[in-house]
Coordinates of N, CA and C in Angstrom, one line a residue:
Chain A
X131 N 136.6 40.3 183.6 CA 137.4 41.4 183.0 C 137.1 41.5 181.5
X132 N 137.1 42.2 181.2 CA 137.0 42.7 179.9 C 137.9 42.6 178.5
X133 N 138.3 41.7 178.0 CA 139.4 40.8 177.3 C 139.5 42.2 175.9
X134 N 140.4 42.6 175.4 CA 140.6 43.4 174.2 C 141.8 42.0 173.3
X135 N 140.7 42.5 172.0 CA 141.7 41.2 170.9 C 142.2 42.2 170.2
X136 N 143.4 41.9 169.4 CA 143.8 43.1 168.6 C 144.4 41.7 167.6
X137 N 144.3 42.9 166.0 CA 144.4 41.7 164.9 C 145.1 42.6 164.0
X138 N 146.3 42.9 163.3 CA 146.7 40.9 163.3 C 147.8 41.6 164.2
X139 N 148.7 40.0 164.5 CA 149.7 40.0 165.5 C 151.1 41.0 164.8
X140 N 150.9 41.1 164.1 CA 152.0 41.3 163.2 C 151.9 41.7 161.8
X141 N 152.5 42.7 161.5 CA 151.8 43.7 160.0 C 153.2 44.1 159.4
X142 N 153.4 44.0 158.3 CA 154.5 44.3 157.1 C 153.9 45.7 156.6
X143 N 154.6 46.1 156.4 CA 154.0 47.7 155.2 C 155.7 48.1 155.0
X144 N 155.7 48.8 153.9 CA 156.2 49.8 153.3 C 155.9 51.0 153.9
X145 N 157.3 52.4 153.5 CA 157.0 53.6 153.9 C 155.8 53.9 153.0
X146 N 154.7 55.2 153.2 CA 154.3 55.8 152.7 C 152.9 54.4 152.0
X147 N 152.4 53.5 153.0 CA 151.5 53.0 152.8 C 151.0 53.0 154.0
X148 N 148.9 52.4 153.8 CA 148.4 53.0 155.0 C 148.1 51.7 155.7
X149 N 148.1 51.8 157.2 CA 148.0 50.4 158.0 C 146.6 50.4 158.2
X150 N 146.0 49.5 159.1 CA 145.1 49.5 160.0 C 145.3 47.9 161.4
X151 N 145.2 48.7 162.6 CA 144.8 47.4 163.8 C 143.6 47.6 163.9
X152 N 143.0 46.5 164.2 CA 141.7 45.6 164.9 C 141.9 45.8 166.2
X153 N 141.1 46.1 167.3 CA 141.0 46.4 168.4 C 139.6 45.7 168.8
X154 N 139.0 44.6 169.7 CA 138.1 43.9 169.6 C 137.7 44.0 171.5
X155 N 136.9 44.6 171.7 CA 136.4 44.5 172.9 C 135.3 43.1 173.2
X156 N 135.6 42.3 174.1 CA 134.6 41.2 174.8 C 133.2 41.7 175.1
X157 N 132.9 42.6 175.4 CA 131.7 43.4 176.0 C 132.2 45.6 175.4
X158 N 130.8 46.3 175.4 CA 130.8 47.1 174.7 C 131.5 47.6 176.1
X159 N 132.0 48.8 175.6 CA 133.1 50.2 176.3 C 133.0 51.3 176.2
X160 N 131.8 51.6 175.4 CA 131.6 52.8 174.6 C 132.6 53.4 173.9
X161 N 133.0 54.6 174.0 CA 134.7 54.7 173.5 C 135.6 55.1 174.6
X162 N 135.6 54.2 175.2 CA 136.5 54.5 176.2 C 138.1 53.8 176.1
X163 N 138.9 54.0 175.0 CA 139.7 53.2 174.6 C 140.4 54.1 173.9
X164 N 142.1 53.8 174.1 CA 143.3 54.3 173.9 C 144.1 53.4 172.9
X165 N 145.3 54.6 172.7 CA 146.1 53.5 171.8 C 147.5 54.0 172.1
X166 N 148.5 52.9 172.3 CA 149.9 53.9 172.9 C 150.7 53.0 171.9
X167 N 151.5 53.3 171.5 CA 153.0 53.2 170.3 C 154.2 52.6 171.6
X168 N 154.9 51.4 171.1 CA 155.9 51.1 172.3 C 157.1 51.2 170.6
X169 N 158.4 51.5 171.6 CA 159.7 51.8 170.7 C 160.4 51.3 171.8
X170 N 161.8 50.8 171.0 CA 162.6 49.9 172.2 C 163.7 51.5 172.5
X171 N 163.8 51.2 174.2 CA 165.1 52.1 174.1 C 163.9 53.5 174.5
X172 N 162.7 53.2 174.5 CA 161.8 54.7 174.7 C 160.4 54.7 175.2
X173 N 160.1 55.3 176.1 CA 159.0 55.2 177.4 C 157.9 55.3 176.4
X174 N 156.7 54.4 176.2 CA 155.3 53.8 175.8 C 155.0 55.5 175.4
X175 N 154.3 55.6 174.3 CA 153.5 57.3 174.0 C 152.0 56.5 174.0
X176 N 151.5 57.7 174.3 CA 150.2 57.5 174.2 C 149.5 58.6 172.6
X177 N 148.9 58.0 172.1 CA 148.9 58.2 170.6 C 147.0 58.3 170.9
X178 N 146.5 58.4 171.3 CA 145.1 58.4 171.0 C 144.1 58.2 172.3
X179 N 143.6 58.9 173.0 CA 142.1 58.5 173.8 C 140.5 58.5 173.4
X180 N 139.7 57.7 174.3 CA 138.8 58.3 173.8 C 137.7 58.0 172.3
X181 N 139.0 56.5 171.8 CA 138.4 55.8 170.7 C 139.2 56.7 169.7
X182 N 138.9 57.9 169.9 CA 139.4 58.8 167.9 C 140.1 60.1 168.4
X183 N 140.3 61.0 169.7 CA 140.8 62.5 170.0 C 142.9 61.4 169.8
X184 N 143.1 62.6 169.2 CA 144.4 62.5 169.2 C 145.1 63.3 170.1
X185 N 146.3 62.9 171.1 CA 146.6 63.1 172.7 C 147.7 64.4 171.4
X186 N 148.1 65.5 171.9 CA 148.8 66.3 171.7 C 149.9 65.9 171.4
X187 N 150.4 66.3 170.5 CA 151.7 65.7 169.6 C 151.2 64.3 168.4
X188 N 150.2 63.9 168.8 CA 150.6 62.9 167.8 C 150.0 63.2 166.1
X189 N 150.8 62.8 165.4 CA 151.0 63.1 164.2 C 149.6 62.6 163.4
X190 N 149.2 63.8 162.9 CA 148.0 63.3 162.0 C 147.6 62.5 161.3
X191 N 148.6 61.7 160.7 CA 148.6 60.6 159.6 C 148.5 59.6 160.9
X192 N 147.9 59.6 162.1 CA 147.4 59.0 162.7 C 145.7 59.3 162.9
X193 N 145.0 57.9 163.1 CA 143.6 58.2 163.2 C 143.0 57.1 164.2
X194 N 142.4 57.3 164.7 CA 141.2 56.0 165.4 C 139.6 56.4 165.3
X195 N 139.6 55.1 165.2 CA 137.9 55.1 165.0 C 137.2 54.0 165.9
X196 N 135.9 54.0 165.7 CA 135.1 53.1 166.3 C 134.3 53.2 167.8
X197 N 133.3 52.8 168.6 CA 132.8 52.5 169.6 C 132.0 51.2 169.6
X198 N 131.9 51.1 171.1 CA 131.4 49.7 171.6 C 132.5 48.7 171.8
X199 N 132.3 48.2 170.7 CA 133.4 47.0 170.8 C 134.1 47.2 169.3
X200 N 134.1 47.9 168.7 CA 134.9 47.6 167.4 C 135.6 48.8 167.4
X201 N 137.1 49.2 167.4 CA 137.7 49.7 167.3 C 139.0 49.9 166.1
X202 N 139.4 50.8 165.8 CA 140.7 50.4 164.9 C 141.4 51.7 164.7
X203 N 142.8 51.2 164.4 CA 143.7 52.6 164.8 C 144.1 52.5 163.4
X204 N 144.0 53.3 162.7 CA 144.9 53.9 161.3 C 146.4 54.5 161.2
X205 N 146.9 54.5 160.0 CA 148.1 54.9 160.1 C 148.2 55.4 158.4
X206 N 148.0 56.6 158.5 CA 147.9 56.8 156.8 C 149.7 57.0 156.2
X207 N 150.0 56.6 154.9 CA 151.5 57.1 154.7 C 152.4 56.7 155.8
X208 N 152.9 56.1 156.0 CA 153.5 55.5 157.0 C 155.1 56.4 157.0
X209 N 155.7 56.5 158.2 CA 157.2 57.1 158.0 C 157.6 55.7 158.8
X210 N 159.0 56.0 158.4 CA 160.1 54.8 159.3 C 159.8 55.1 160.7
X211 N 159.3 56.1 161.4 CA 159.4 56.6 162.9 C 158.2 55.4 163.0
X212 N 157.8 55.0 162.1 CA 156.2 54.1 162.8 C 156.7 52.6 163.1
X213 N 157.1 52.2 162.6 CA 157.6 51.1 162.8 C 158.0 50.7 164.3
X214 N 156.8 50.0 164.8 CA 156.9 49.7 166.6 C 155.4 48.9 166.7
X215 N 156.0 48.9 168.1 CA 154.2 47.7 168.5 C 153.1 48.8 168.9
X216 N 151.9 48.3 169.0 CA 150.7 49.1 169.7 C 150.1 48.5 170.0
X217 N 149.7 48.9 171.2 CA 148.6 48.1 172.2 C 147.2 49.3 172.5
X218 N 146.1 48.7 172.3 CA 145.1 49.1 172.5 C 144.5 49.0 173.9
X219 N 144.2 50.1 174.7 CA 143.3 49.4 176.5 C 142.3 49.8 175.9
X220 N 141.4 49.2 176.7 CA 140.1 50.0 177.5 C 140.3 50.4 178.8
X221 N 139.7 51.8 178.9 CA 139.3 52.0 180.1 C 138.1 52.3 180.7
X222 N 136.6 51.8 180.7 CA 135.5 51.9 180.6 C 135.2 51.0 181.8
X223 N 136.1 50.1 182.4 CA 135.7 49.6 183.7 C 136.9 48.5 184.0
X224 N 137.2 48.6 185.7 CA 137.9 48.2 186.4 C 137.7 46.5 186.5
X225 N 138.9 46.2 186.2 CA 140.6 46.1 185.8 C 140.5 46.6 184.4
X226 N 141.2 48.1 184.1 CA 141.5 48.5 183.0 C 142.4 47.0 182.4
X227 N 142.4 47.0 180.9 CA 142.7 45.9 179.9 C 143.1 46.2 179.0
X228 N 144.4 45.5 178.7 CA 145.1 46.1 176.9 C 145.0 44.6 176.3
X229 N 145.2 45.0 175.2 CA 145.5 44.2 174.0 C 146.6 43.8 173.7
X230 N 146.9 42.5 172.9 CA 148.3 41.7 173.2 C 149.7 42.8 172.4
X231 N 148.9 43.5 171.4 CA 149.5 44.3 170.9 C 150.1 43.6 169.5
X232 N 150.2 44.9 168.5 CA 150.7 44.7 167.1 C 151.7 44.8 167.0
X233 N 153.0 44.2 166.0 CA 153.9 44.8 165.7 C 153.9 45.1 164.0
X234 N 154.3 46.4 164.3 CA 154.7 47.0 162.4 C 155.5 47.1 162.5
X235 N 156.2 46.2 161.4 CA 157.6 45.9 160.9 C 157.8 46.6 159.4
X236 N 158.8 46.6 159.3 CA 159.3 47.2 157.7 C 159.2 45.6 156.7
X237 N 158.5 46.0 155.7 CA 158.4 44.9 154.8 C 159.8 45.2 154.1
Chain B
X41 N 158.9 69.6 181.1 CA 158.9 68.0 180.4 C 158.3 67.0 181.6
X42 N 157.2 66.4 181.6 CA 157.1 65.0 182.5 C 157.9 64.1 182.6
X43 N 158.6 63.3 183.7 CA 159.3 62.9 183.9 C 158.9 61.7 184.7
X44 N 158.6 60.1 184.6 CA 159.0 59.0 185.5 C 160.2 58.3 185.3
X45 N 160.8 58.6 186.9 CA 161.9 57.3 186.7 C 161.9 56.2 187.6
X46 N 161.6 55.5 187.2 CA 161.6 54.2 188.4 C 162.8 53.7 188.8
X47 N 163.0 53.0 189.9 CA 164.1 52.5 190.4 C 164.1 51.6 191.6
X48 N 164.4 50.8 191.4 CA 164.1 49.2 192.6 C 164.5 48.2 192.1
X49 N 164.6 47.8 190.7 CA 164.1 46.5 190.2 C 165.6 45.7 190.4
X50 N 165.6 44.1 189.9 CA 166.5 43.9 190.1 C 166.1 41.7 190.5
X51 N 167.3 41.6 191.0 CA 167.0 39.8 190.7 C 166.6 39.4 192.1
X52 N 165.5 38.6 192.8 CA 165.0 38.6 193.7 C 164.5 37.2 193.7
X53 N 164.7 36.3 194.9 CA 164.2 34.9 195.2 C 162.9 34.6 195.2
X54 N 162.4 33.9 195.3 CA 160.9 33.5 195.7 C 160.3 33.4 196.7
X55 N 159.7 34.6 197.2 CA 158.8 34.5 198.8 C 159.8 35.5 199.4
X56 N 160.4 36.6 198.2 CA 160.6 37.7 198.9 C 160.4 38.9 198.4
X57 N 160.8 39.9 199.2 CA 160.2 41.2 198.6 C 161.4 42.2 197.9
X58 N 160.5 43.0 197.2 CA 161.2 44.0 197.2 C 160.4 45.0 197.0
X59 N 161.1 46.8 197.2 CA 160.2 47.7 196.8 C 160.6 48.6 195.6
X60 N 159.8 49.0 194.8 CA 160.1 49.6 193.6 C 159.9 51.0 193.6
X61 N 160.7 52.2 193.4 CA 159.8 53.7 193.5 C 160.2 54.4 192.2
X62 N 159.5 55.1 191.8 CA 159.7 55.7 191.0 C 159.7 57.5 191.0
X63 N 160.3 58.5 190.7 CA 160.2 60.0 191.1 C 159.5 60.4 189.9
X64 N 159.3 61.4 189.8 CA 158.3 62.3 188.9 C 158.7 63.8 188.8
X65 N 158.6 64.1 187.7 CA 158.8 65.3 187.8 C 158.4 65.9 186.7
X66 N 158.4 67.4 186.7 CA 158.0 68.5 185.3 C 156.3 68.0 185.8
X67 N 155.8 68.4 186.4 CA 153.7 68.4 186.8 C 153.8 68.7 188.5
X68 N 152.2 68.7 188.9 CA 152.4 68.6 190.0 C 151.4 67.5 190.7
X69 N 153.0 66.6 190.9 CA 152.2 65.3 191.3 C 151.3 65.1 191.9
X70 N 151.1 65.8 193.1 CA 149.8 65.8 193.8 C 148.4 65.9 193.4
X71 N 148.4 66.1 192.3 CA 146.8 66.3 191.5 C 146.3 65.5 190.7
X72 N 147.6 63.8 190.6 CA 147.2 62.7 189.7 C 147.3 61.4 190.3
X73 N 146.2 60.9 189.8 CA 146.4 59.2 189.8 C 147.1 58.6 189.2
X74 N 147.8 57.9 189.9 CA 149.0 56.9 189.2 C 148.8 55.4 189.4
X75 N 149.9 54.7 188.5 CA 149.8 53.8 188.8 C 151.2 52.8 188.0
X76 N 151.0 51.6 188.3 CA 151.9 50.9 187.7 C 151.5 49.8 187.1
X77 N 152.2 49.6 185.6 CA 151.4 48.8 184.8 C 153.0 47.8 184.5
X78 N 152.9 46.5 184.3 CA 153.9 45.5 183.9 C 154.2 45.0 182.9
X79 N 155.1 44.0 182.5 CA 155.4 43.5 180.9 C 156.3 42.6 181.1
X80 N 155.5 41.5 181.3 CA 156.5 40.1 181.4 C 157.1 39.9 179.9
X81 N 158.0 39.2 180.2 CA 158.6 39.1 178.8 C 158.2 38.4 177.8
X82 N 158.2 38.8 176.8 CA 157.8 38.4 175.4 C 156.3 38.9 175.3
X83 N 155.2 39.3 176.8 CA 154.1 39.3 176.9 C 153.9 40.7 176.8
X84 N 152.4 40.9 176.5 CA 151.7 42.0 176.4 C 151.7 42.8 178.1
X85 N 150.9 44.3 178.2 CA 151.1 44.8 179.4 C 150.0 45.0 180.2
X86 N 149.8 44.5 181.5 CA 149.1 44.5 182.1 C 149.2 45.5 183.5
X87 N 147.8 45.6 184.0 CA 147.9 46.7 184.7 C 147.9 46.3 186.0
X88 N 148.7 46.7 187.2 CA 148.6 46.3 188.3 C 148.4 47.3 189.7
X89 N 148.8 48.1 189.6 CA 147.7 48.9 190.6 C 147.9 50.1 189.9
X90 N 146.1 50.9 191.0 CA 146.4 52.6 190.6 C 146.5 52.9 192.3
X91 N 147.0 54.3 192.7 CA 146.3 54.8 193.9 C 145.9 56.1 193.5
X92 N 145.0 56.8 193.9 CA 144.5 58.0 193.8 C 145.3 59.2 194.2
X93 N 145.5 60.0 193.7 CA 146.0 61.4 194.1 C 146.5 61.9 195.5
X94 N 145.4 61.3 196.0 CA 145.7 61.9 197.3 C 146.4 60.8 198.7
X95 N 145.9 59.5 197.4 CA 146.4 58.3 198.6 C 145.4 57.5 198.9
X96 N 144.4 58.1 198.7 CA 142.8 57.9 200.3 C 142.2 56.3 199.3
X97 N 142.8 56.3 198.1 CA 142.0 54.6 197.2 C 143.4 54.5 196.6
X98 N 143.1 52.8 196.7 CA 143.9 52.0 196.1 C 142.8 50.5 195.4
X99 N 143.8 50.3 194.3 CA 143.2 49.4 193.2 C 144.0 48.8 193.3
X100 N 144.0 47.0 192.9 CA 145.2 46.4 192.6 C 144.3 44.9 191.9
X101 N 145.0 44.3 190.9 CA 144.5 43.3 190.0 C 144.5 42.2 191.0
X102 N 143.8 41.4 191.0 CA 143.3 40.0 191.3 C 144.9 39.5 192.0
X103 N 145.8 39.1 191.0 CA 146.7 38.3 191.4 C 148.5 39.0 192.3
X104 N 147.5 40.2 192.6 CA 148.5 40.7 193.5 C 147.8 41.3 194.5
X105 N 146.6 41.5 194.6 CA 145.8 41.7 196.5 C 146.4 41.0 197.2
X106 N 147.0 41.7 198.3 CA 147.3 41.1 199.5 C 148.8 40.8 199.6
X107 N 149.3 41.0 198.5 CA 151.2 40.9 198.3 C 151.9 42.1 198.0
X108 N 150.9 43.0 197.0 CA 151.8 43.9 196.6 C 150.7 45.4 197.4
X109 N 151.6 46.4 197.6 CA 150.9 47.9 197.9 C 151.4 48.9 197.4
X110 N 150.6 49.8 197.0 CA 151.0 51.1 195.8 C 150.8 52.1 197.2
X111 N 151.9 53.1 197.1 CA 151.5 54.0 197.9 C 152.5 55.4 197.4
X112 N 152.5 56.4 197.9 CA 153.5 57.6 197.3 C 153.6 58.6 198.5
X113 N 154.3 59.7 197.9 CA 154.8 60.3 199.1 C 154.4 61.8 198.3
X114 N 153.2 62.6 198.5 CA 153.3 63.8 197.7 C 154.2 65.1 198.0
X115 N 155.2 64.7 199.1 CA 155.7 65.9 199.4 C 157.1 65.6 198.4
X116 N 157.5 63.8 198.2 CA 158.5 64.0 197.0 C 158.3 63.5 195.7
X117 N 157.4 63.8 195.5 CA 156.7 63.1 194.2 C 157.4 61.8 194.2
X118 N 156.6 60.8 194.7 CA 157.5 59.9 194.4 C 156.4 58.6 194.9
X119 N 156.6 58.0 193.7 CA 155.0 57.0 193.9 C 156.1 55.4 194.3
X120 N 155.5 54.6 194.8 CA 156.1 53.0 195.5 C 155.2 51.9 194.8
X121 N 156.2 50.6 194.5 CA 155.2 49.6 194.7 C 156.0 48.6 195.8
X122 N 155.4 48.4 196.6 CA 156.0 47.1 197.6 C 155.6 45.6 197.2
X123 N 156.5 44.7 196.8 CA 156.3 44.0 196.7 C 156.5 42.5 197.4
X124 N 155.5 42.0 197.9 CA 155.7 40.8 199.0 C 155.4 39.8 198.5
X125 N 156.0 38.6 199.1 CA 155.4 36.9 198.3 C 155.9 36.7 197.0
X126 N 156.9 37.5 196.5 CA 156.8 37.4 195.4 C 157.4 36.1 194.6
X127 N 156.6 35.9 193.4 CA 156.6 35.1 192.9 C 157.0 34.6 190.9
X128 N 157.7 33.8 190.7 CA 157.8 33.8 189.6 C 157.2 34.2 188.5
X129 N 156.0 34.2 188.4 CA 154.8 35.2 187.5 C 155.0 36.6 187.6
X130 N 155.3 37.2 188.7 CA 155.5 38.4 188.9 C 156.7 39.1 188.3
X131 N 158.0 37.7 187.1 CA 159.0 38.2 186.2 C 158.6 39.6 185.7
X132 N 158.8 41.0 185.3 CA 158.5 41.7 184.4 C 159.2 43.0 183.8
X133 N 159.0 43.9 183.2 CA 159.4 45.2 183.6 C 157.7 45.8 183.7
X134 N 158.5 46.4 184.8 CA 157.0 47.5 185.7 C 157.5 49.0 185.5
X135 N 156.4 49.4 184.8 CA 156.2 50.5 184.1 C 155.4 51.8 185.2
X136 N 155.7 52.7 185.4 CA 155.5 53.6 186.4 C 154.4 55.1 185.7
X137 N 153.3 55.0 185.6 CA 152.2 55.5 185.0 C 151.6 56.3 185.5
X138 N 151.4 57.7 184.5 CA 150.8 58.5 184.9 C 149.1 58.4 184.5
X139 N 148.1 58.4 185.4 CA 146.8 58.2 184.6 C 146.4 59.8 184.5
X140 N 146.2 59.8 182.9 CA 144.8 60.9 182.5 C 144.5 61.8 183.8
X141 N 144.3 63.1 184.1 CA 143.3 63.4 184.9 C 142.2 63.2 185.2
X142 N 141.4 62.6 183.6 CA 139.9 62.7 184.0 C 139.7 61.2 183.5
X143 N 140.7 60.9 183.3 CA 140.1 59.2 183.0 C 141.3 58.1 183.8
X144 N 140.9 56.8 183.3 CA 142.4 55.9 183.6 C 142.7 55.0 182.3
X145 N 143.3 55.8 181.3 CA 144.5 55.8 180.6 C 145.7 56.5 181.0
X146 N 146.8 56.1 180.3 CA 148.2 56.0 180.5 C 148.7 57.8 179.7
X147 N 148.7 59.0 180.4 CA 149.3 59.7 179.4 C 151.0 60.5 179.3
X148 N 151.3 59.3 180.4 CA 152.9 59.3 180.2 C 153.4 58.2 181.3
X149 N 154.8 57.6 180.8 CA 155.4 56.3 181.1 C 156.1 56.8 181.1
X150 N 156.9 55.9 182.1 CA 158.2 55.6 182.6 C 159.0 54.5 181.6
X151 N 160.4 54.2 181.7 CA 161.2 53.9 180.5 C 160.3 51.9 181.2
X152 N 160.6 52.0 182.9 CA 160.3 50.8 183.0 C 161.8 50.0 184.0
X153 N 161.4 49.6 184.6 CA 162.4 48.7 185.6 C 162.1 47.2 185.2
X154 N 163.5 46.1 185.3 CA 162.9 45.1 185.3 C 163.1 44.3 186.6
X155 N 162.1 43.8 186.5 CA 162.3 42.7 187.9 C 162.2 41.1 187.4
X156 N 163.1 40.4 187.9 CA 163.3 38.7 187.9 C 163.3 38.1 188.9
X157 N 162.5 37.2 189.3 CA 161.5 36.7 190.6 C 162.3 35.1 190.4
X158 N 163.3 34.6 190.4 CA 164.2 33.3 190.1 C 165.2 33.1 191.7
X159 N 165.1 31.4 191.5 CA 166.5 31.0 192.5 C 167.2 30.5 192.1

């Protein structure tokens, strides 16, 4: 299986400062890799396919980049609505694989 | 608006079953692959089966072949996981997933059912 690392476990920021996750694939994926936002109390969004296409609705001061194995999801200006975990999959081959996932907390 | 709502989950012995279904709605289910992905507690989410659109393929991870089966009903939108043998590992909330049309990513979720696999 295809192991995804995500770094770091856990990220502090302020509003209106910019984040970044690590997204680390075991083996390349090309960009076949997502990124979905979890909030408690509210069904997983999917925030990004595709390595960098942003899925409809999601707010621009969102970004992803990368292929192969190096990925990373941006977060420019941060609002309070950001504050939640994300998890990174691949889907480039069977057993699709996420990542243990980040939490952005309010510093 | 898309719509999963799952419903089955609940507190269950060891080496028994239960089934989990979830309904759908606002799309037309018949044209997607679905699937169901989990989240043991405290833990990250893993994926546990897809079946295809029409029914005719089924996928399922390593440590549920042969216990658990994904299957649905497209005349009520309404996708299943059966679960047999079940076992303490199998603690989670199971998340009821719609995959991508053209890929298998997740581009809408269910809130999530939990299940507790304890005696």
């Amino acid at each position: 299986d295809v192991q995804m690392t995500q770094s770091p476990s856990y990220l502090a920021a302020s509003p209106g400062e910019s984040v970044s996750i690590s997204c680390k694939a075991s083996k390349s994926i090309s960009n076949n890799l997502a990124w979905y936002q979890e909030k408690p109390g509210k069904a997983n969004k999917l925030l990004i396919h595709s390595g960098s296409t942003l899925q409809s609705g999601t707010p621009s001061r969102f970004s992803g980049s990368g292929s192969g194995t190096d990925f990373t999801l941006t977060i420019r200006s941060l609002e309070s609505e950001d504050f939640a975990v994300y998890y990174c999959q691949q889907y480039n081959e069977y057993p699709p694989t996420f990542g243990a996932g980040t939490k952005l907390e309010l510093k | 608006e898309v719509q999963l709502v799952e419903s089955g989950g609940g507190l269950v012995q060891p080496g028994r079953s239960l089934k989990l279904s979830c309904a759908a709605s606002g799309f037309t289910f018949s044209d997607y692959n679905m699937a169901w992905v989990r989240q043991a507690p405290k833990k990250g989410l893993e994926w546990v089966a897809t079946i295809s659109y029409d029914g005719s393929s089924t996928y399922y991870r390593d440590s549920v072949k042969g216990r658990f089966t994904i299957s649905r009903d497209n005349a009520k939108s309404t996708l299943y996981l059966q679960m047999d043998s079940l076992r303490s590992e199998d603690t989670a909330t199971y998340y009821c997933a719609r995959w991508d049309y053209y890929s298998s990513y997740v581009d809408y979720w269910g809130q999530g059912v939990m299940v507790t696999v304890s005696s």
